[in-house]
Amino acid sequence: MRIQTPKAVATSGAAVIVGIAILMSTNTGASADGPTSSYGHNARGQTFGSALAAASPNEEPDLIQAVATNGRTGYVLRAELDAAAGANFQSPQEALAWQTANEGKNSVVTVYEADGVTKVGVFVMHHPSAAERAAANAAAAQSGPAGE
């Protein structure tokens, strides 16, 4: 799964809720040969498909299936998604600095057709502020454990 950090999950922002649903929406299904064999390939040699077929981030396709804010389904470049999500840090201090610098902001990632060139829309990730995270955590605590 792509969304791995609290800053991208613990929020009540519609953009993040859409983002979470997008990346978890469709499973292309891993084959017996592993998830990468179930991905399509475009003319540029890029793989495309759902991140759910991957057992780890290293096995994700180059273009990850997503739904743009305009409702069109397409693919985001894994490198752009990682940069927008703050996924590439060398230390906890670097991660905290990134989170502080991006609090309350949106990251916009282009959504492409499977060719990796034709733009079909944008995907927005919201990075909640400390107040937004606290409100989301309080709401979750009031609603009780899942399934109750």
mmCIF file of N, CA and C in Angstrom, residues 1 5-6 8 11 14 16 19-20 28 30 35 39 46 48 50 59 62 64 77 86 92-93 103 110 133 147:
data_model
loop_
_atom_site.group_PDB
_atom_site.id
_atom_site.type_symbol
_atom_site.label_atom_id
_atom_site.label_comp_id
_atom_site.label_asym_id
_atom_site.label_seq_id
_atom_site.Cartn_x
_atom_site.Cartn_y
_atom_site.Cartn_z
ATOM 1 N N MET A 1 0.842 -1.164 0.000
ATOM 2 C CA MET A 1 0.000 0.000 0.000
ATOM 3 C C MET A 1 0.893 1.235 0.000
ATOM 4 N N THR A 5 2.279 6.878 5.873
ATOM 5 C CA THR A 5 2.607 7.771 6.968
ATOM 6 C C THR A 5 1.360 8.372 7.578
ATOM 7 N N PRO A 6 1.382 8.663 8.884
ATOM 8 C CA PRO A 6 0.223 9.248 9.542
ATOM 9 C C PRO A 6 -0.204 10.562 8.897
ATOM 10 N N ALA A 8 -0.542 11.298 5.959
ATOM 11 C CA ALA A 8 -1.381 11.094 4.787
ATOM 12 C C ALA A 8 -2.670 10.355 5.129
ATOM 13 N N THR A 11 -6.589 12.157 8.729
ATOM 14 C CA THR A 11 -7.115 13.460 8.369
ATOM 15 C C THR A 11 -8.573 13.331 7.988
ATOM 16 N N ALA A 14 -11.183 15.798 2.352
ATOM 17 C CA ALA A 14 -11.783 15.010 1.278
ATOM 18 C C ALA A 14 -10.737 14.534 0.285
ATOM 19 N N VAL A 16 -7.668 13.618 0.780
ATOM 20 C CA VAL A 16 -6.952 12.446 1.260
ATOM 21 C C VAL A 16 -7.865 11.238 1.271
ATOM 22 N N GLY A 19 -7.826 10.104 -2.060
ATOM 23 C CA GLY A 19 -6.528 9.501 -2.349
ATOM 24 C C GLY A 19 -6.403 8.106 -1.796
ATOM 25 N N ILE A 20 -6.901 7.891 -0.600
ATOM 26 C CA ILE A 20 -6.823 6.568 0.000
ATOM 27 C C ILE A 20 -7.681 5.596 -0.794
ATOM 28 N N THR A 28 -5.206 -5.643 -9.640
ATOM 29 C CA THR A 28 -4.988 -6.345 -10.903
ATOM 30 C C THR A 28 -4.692 -7.815 -10.654
ATOM 31 N N ALA A 30 -1.957 -10.496 -8.497
ATOM 32 C CA ALA A 30 -0.622 -11.010 -8.781
ATOM 33 C C ALA A 30 -0.747 -12.387 -9.413
ATOM 34 N N PRO A 35 3.884 -10.229 -8.835
ATOM 35 C CA PRO A 35 3.031 -9.113 -9.208
ATOM 36 C C PRO A 35 3.482 -8.374 -10.459
ATOM 37 N N TYR A 39 1.431 -6.638 -14.490
ATOM 38 C CA TYR A 39 1.374 -5.250 -14.928
ATOM 39 C C TYR A 39 1.432 -5.162 -16.447
ATOM 40 N N GLN A 46 7.471 1.474 -19.511
ATOM 41 C CA GLN A 46 7.012 1.631 -18.133
ATOM 42 C C GLN A 46 5.941 0.596 -17.828
ATOM 43 N N PHE A 48 2.535 -0.463 -15.691
ATOM 44 C CA PHE A 48 1.397 0.251 -15.121
ATOM 45 C C PHE A 48 0.400 -0.749 -14.557
ATOM 46 N N SER A 50 -2.204 -1.576 -10.663
ATOM 47 C CA SER A 50 -2.559 -1.268 -9.284
ATOM 48 C C SER A 50 -1.385 -1.577 -8.351
ATOM 49 N N GLU A 59 8.126 -3.513 -5.597
ATOM 50 C CA GLU A 59 7.468 -4.259 -6.661
ATOM 51 C C GLU A 59 6.346 -3.474 -7.336
ATOM 52 N N ASP A 62 5.689 1.360 -12.390
ATOM 53 C CA ASP A 62 6.163 2.733 -12.609
ATOM 54 C C ASP A 62 5.007 3.720 -12.584
ATOM 55 N N ILE A 64 1.155 4.061 -11.234
ATOM 56 C CA ILE A 64 0.234 3.451 -10.276
ATOM 57 C C ILE A 64 -1.180 3.960 -10.535
ATOM 58 N N LEU A 77 2.794 8.725 -11.757
ATOM 59 C CA LEU A 77 4.166 8.216 -11.744
ATOM 60 C C LEU A 77 4.563 7.903 -10.306
ATOM 61 N N GLY A 86 6.180 12.283 0.528
ATOM 62 C CA GLY A 86 7.312 12.360 1.439
ATOM 63 C C GLY A 86 7.821 10.984 1.802
ATOM 64 N N PRO A 92 14.956 10.034 10.453
ATOM 65 C CA PRO A 92 13.726 10.527 11.085
ATOM 66 C C PRO A 92 13.693 12.065 11.141
ATOM 67 N N GLN A 93 14.841 12.677 11.334
ATOM 68 C CA GLN A 93 14.900 14.139 11.383
ATOM 69 C C GLN A 93 14.499 14.746 10.043
ATOM 70 N N GLU A 103 2.964 20.758 6.399
ATOM 71 C CA GLU A 103 1.726 20.727 7.186
ATOM 72 C C GLU A 103 0.665 21.643 6.593
ATOM 73 N N THR A 110 0.256 14.780 -11.253
ATOM 74 C CA THR A 110 -0.411 14.604 -12.536
ATOM 75 C C THR A 110 -0.863 13.157 -12.727
ATOM 76 N N ARG A 133 -4.885 16.668 12.466
ATOM 77 C CA ARG A 133 -4.617 15.323 12.963
ATOM 78 C C ARG A 133 -5.274 15.106 14.314
ATOM 79 N N GLY A 147 -15.954 -1.490 13.608
ATOM 80 C CA GLY A 147 -16.859 -2.624 13.717
ATOM 81 C C GLY A 147 -17.779 -2.574 14.913
#
